[in-house]
mmCIF file of C-alpha atoms in Angstrom:
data_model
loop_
_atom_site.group_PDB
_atom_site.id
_atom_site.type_symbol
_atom_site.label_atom_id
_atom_site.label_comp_id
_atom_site.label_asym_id
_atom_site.label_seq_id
_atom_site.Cartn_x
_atom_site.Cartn_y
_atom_site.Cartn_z
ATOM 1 C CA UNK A 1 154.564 171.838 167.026
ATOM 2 C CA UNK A 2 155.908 169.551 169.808
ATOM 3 C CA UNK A 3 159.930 170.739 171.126
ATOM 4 C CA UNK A 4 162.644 168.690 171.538
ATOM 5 C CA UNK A 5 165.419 170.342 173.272
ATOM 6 C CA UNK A 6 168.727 169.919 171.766
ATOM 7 C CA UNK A 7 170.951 172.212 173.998
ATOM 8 C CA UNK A 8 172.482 169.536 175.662
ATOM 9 C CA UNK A 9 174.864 167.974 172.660
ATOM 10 C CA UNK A 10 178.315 167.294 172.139
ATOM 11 C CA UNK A 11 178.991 169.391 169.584
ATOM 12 C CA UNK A 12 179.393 172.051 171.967
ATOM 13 C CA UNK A 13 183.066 172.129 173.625
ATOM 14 C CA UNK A 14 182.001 172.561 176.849
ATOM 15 C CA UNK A 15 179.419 170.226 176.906
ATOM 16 C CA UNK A 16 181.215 167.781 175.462
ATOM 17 C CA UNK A 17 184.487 168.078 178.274
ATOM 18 C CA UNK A 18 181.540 168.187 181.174
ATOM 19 C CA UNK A 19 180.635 164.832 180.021
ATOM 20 C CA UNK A 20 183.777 163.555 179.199
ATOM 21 C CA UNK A 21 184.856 164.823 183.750
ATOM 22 C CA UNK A 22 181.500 164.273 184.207
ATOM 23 C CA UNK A 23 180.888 167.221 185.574
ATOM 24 C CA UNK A 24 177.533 167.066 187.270
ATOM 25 C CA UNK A 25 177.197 170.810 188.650
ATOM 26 C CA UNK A 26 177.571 172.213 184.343
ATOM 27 C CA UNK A 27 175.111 169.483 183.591
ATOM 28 C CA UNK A 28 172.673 170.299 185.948
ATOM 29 C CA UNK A 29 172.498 173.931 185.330
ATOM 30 C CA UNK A 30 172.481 173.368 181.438
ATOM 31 C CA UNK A 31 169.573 170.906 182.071
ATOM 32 C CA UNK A 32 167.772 173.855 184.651
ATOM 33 C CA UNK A 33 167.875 176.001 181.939
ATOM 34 C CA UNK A 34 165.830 173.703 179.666
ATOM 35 C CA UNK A 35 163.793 172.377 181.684
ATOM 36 C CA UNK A 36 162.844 175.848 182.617
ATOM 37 C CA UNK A 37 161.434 176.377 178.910
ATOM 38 C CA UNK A 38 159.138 173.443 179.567
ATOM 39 C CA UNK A 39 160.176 171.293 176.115
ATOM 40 C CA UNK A 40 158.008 168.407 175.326
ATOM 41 C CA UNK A 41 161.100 166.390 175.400
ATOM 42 C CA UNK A 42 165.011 166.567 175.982
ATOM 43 C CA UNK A 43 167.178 165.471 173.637
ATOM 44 C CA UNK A 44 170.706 163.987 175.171
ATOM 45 C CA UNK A 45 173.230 163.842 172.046
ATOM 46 C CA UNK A 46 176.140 161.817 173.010
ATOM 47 C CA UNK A 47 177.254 161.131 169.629
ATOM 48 C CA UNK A 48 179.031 157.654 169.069
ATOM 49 C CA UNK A 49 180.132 157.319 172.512
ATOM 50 C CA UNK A 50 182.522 154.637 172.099
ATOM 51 C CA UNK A 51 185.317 155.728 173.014
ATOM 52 C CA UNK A 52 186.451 154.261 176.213
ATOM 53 C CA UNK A 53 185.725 157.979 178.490
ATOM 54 C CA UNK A 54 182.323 157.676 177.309
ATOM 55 C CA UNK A 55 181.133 154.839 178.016
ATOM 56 C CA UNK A 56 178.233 154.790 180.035
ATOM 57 C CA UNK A 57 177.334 158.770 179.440
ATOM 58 C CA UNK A 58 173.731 157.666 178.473
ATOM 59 C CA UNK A 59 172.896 156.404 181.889
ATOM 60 C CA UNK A 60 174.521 159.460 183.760
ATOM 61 C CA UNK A 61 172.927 162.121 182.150
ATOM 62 C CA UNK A 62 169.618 159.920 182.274
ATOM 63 C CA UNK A 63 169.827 159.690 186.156
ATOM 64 C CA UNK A 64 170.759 163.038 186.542
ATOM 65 C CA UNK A 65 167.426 164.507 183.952
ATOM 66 C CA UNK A 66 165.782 161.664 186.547
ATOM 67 C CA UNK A 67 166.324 163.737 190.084
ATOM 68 C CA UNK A 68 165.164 166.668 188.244
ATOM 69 C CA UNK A 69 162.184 166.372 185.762
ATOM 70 C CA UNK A 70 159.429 163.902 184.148
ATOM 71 C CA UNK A 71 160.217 165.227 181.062
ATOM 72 C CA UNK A 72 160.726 162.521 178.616
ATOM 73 C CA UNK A 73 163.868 162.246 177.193
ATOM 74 C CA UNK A 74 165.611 161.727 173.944
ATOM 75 C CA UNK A 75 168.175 159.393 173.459
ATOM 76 C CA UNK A 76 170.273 160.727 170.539
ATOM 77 C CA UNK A 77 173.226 158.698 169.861
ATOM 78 C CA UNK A 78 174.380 155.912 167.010
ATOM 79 C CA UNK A 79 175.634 153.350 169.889
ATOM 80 C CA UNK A 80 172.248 150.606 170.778
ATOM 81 C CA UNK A 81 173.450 149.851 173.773
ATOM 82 C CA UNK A 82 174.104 153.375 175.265
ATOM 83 C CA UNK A 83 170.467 154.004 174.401
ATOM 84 C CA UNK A 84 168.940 151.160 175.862
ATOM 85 C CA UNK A 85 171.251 151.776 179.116
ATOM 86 C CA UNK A 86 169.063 155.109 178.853
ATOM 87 C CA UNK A 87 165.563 153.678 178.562
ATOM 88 C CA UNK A 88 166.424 151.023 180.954
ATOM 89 C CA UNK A 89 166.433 153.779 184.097
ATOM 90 C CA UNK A 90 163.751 155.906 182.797
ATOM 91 C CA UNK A 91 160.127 155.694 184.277
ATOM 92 C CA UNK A 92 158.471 156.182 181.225
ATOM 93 C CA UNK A 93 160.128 154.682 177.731
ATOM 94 C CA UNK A 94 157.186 154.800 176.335
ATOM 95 C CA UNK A 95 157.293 158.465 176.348
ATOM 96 C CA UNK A 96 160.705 158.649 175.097
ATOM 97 C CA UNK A 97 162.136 159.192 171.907
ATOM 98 C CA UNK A 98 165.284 156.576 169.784
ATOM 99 C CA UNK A 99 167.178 159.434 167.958
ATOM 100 C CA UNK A 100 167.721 157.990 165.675
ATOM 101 C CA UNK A 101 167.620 155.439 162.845
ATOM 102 C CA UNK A 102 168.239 155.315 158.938
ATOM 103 C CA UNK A 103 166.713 153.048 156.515
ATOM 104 C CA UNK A 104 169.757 151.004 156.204
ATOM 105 C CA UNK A 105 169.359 147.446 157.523
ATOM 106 C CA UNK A 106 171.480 146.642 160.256
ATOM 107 C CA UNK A 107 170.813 150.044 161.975
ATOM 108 C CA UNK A 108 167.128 149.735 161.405
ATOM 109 C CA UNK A 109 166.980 145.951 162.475
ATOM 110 C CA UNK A 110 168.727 147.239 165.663
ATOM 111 C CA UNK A 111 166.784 150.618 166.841
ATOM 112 C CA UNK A 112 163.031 148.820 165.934
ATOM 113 C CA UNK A 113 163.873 145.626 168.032
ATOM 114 C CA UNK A 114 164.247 148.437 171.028
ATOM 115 C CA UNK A 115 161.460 150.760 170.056
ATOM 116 C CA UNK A 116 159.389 147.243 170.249
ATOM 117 C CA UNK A 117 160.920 146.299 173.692
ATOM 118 C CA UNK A 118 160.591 149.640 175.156
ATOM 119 C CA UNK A 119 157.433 150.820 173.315
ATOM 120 C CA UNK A 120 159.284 153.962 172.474
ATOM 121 C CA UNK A 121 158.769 156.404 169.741
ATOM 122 C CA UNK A 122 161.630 155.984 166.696
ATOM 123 C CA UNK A 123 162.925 159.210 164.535
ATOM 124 C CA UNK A 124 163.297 157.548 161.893
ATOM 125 C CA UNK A 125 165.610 159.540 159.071
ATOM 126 C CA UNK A 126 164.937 159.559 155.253
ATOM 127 C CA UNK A 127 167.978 158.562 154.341
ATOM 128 C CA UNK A 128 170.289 155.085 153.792
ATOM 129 C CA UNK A 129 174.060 155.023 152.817
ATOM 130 C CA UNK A 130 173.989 154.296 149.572
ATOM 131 C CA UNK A 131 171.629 157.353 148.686
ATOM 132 C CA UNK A 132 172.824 159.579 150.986
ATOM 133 C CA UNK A 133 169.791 162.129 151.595
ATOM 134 C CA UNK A 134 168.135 161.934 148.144
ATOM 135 C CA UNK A 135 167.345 165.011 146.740
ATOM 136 C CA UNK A 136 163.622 164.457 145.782
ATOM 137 C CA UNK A 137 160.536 164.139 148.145
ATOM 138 C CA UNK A 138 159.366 160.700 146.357
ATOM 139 C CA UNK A 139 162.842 159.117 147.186
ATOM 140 C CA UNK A 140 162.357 159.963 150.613
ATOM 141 C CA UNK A 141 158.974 158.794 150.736
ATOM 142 C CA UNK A 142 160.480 155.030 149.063
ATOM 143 C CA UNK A 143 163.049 154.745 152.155
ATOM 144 C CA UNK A 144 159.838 155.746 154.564
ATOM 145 C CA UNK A 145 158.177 152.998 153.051
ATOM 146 C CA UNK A 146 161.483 150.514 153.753
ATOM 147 C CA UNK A 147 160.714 151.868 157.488
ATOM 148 C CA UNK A 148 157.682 151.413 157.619
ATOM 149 C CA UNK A 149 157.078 147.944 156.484
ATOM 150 C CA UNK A 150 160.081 146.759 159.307
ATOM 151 C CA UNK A 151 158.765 148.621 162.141
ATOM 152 C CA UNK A 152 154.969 147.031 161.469
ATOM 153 C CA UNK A 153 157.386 143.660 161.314
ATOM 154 C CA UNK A 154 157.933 144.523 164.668
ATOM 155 C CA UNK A 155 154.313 145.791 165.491
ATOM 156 C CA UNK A 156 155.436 149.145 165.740
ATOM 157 C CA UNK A 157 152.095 151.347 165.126
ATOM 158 C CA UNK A 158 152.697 154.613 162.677
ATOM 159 C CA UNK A 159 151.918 157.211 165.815
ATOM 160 C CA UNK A 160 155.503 156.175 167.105
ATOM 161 C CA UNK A 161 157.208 156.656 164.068
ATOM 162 C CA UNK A 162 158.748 160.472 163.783
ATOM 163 C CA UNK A 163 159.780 160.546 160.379
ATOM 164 C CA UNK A 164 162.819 163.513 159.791
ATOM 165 C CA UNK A 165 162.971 164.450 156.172
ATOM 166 C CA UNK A 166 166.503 165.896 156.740
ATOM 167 C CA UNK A 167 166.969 169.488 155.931
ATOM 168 C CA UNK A 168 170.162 170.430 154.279
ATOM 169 C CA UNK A 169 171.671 174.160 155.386
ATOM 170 C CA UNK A 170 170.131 176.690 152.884
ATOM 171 C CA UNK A 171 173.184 178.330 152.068
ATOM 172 C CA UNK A 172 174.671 175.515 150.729
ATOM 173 C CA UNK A 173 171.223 173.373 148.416
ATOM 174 C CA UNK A 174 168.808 176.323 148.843
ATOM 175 C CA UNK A 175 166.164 174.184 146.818
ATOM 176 C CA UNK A 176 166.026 171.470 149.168
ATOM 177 C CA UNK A 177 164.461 173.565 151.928
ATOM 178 C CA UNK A 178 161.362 173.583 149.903
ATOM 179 C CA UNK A 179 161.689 169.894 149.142
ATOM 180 C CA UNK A 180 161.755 169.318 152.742
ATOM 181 C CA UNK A 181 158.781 170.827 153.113
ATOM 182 C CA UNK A 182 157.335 169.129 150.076
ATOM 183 C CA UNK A 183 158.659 165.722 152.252
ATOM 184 C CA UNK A 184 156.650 166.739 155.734
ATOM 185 C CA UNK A 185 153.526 167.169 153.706
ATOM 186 C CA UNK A 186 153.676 164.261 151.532
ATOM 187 C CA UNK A 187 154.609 162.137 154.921
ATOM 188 C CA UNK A 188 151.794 163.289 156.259
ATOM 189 C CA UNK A 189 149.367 162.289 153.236
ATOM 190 C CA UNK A 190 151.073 158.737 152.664
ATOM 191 C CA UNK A 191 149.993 156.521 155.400
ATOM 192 C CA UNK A 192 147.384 155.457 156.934
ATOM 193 C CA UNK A 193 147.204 155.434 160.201
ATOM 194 C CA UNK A 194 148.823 158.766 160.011
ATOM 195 C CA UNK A 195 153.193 158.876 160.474
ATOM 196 C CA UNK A 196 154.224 161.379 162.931
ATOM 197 C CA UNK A 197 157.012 164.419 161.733
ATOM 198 C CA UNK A 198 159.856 166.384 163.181
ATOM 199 C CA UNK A 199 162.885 168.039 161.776
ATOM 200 C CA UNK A 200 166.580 168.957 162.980
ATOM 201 C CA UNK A 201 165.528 172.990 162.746
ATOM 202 C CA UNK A 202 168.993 174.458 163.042
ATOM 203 C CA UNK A 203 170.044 172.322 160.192
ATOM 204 C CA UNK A 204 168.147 174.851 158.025
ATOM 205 C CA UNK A 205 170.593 177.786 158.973
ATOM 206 C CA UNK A 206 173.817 176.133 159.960
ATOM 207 C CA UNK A 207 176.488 177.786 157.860
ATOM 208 C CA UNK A 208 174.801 181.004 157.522
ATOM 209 C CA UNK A 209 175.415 184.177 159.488
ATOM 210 C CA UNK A 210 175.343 183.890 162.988
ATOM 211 C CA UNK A 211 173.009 186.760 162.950
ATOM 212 C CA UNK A 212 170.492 185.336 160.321
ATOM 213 C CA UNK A 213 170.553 181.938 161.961
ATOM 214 C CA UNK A 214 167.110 182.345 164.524
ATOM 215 C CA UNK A 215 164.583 184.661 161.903
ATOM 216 C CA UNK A 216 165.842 181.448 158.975
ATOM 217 C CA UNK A 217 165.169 178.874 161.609
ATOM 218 C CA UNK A 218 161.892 180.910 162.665
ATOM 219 C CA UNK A 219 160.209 180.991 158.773
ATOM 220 C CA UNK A 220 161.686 177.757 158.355
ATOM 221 C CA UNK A 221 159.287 176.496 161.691
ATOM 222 C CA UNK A 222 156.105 178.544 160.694
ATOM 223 C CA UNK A 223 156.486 177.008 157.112
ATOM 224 C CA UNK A 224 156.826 173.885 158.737
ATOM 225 C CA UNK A 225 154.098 174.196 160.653
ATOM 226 C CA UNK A 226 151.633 174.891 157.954
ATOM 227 C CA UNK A 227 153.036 171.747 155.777
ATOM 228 C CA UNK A 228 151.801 169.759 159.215
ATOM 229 C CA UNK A 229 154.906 169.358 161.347
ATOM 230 C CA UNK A 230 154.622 167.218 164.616
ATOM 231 C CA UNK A 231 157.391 168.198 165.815
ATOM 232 C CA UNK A 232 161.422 170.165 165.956
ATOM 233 C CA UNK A 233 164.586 169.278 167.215
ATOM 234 C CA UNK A 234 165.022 172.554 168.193
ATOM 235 C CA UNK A 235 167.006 175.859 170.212
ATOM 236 C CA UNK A 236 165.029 175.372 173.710
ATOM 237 C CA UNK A 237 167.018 178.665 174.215
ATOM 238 C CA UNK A 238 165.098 180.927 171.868
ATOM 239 C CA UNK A 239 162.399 182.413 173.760
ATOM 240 C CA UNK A 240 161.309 184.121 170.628
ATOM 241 C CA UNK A 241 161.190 180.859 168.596
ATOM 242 C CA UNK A 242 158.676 179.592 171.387
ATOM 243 C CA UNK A 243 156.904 182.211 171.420
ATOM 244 C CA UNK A 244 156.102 182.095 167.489
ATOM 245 C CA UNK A 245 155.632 178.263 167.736
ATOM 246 C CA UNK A 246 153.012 179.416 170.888
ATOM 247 C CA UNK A 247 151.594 182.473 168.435
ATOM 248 C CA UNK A 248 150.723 179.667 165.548
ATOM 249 C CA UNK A 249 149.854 177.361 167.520
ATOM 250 C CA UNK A 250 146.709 179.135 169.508
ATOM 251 C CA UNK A 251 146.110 181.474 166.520
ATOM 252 C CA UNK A 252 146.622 184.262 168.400
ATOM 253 C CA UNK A 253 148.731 187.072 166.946
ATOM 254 C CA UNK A 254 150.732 190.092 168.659
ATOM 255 C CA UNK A 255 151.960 192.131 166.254
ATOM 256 C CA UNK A 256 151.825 192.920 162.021
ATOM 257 C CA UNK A 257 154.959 190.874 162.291
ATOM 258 C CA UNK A 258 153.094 187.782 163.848
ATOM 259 C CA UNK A 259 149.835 188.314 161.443
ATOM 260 C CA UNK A 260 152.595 187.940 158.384
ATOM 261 C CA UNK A 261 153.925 184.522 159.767
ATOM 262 C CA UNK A 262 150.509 183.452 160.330
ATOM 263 C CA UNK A 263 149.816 184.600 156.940
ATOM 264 C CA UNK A 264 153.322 182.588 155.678
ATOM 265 C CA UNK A 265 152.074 179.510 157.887
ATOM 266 C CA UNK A 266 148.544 179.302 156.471
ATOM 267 C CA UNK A 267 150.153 179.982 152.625
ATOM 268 C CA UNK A 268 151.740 176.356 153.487
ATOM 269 C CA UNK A 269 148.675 174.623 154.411
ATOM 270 C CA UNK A 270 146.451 176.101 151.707
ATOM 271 C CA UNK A 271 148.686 175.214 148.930
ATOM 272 C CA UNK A 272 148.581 179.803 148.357
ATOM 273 C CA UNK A 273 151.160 181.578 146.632
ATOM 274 C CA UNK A 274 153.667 183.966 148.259
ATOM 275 C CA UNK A 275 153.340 186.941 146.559
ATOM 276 C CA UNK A 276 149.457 186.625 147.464
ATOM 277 C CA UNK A 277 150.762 188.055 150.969
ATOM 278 C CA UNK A 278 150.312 191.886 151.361
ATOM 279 C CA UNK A 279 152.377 193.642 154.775
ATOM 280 C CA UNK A 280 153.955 196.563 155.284
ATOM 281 C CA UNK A 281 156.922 196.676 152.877
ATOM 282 C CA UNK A 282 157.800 200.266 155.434
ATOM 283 C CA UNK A 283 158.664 197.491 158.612
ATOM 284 C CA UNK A 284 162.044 196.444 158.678
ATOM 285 C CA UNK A 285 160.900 193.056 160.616
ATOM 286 C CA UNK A 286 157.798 192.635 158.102
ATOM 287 C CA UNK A 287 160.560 192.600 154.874
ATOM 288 C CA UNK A 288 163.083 190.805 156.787
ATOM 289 C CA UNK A 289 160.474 187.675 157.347
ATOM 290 C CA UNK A 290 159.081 188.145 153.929
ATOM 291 C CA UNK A 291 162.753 187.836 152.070
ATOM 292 C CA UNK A 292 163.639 184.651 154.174
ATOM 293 C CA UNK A 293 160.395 183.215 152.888
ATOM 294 C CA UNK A 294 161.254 183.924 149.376
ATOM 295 C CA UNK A 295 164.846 182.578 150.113
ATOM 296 C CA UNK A 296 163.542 179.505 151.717
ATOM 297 C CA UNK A 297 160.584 178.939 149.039
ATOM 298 C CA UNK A 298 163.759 179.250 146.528
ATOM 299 C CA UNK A 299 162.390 182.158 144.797
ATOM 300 C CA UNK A 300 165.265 184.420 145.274
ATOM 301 C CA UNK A 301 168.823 183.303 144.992
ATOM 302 C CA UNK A 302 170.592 183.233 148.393
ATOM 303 C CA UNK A 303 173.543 184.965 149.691
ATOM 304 C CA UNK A 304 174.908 186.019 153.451
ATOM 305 C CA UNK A 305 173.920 189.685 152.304
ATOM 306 C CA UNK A 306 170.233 188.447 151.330
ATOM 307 C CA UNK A 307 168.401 191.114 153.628
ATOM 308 C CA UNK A 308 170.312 194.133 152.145
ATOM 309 C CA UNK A 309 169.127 193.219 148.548
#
């Protein structure tokens, strides 16, 4: 599973009043720090930006990332022309990533005719305004459709196409972490040439404990990963996160803790059963990975105190 850094976003405070003084020394050291985890791409979230104070963000942070790194970048924002201010600086926009588009019309019209100028990849979300994120994996594989049959309008081959399948926070529609999954797989079995994945990971955890939030948006990844998952929007931050994604990955695990996410991981791609899964009930890391599974597979009923049970 590729990883697209999301650390540098405006939802963050900080982040967002850096930008706003553009404040090059915070920038650059958030940006060391990621690059230092050596992400497959970085995502720059500037939101809207049209306010007046941030116009023309895209194109700072771009030439700053420039001085620094060939990472590729991705441009994560719902203003056209701030992205394409982005990709017009970079070296390589075929490398980089449109965050994002929906299936609605104007907004898909608008981010394929760049993906086509640019040759850049598209995430393209599951979703359209008058559905909202539909709560079934076949709705979501209609609106993929809608996407797909623009983008070839536009020549746009499938292996540019991330397609997000939108995960809703499991402590507030607990079954549609499992229908997410269900999405990523049937994604992957749809088309032909082959679609490419990703998901927004924290989205699995945000309003939970702040405590639960990495081991949910770790079984929520290896889960991912056996359904066939390209890709995550992800916490560049959480060394153990990479490490797991690393583990999977080259099939090499550390620990019983690492042989039962395995396990969990290869239950996905086998089409297995859960409870097939035998570890040591004794290890307090062993249960605590085995209970989020349940909660995530919507097998047990979820609650902030789900680990004491």
């Amino acid at each position: 599973m590729k990883i697209i850094s999301e650390n540098l976003h405006i939802i963050s405070k900080a982040t967002k009043e850096a930008i706003i003084n553009r404040d090059e020394t915070y920038i650059r050291a958030l940006l060391m720090r990621q690059i230092e985890t050596k992400p497959d791409w970085i995502d720059l979230n500037i939101g809207p930006a049209r306010a007046a104070n941030f116009q023309g963000t895209m194109s700072w942070l771009t030439g700053i990332v420039s001085e620094m790194t060939n990472i590729p970048l991705s441009f994560d924002s719902t203003n056209p022309k701030e992205i394409e201010d982005g990709l017009k600086i970079v070296q390589n926009p075929d490398n980089c990533i449109i965050n994002s588009t929906s299936a609605d019309e104007d907004r898909l019209e608008n981010i394929t005719e760049l993906a086509a100028k640019y040759d850049s990849y598209i995430i393209a979300l599951t979703m359209n305004s008058e559905m909202g994120i539909p709560k079934d994996a076949d709705s979501r594989l209609e609106l993929a459709f809608n996407i797909i049959e623009k983008a070839a309008e536009k020549e746009i081959s499938n292996d540019k196409l991330l397609f997000d399948p939108l995960i809703l926070p499991v402590c507030v529609e607990q079954s549609q972490a499992s229908e997410a999954l269900n999405t990523i797989r049937i994604l992957k079995e749809s088309f032909e040439p082959q679609v490419l994945t990703t998901i927004g990971l924290s989205n699995v955890s945000n309003g939970c404990p702040k405590e639960l939030r990495p081991l949910i948006n770790r079984v929520f990844a290896v889960m991912a990963i056996g359904c066939g998952i390209d890709s995550a929007i992800a916490d560049s931050f959480d060394t153990e996160l990479l490490r797991i994604n690393k583990m999977i990955e080259n099939n090499s695990p550390e620990s019983e803790s690492d042989l039962l996410l395995l396990s969990i991981s290869n239950m996905m791609r086998d089409f297995t059963d859960l409870n097939e899964i035998t570890y040591d009930k004794n290890d307090s890391l062993q249960n605590a990975i085995f209970k989020t599974a349940e909660i995530l597979l919507n097998k047990k009923v979820y609650s902030h105190s789900y680990l004491e049970i």
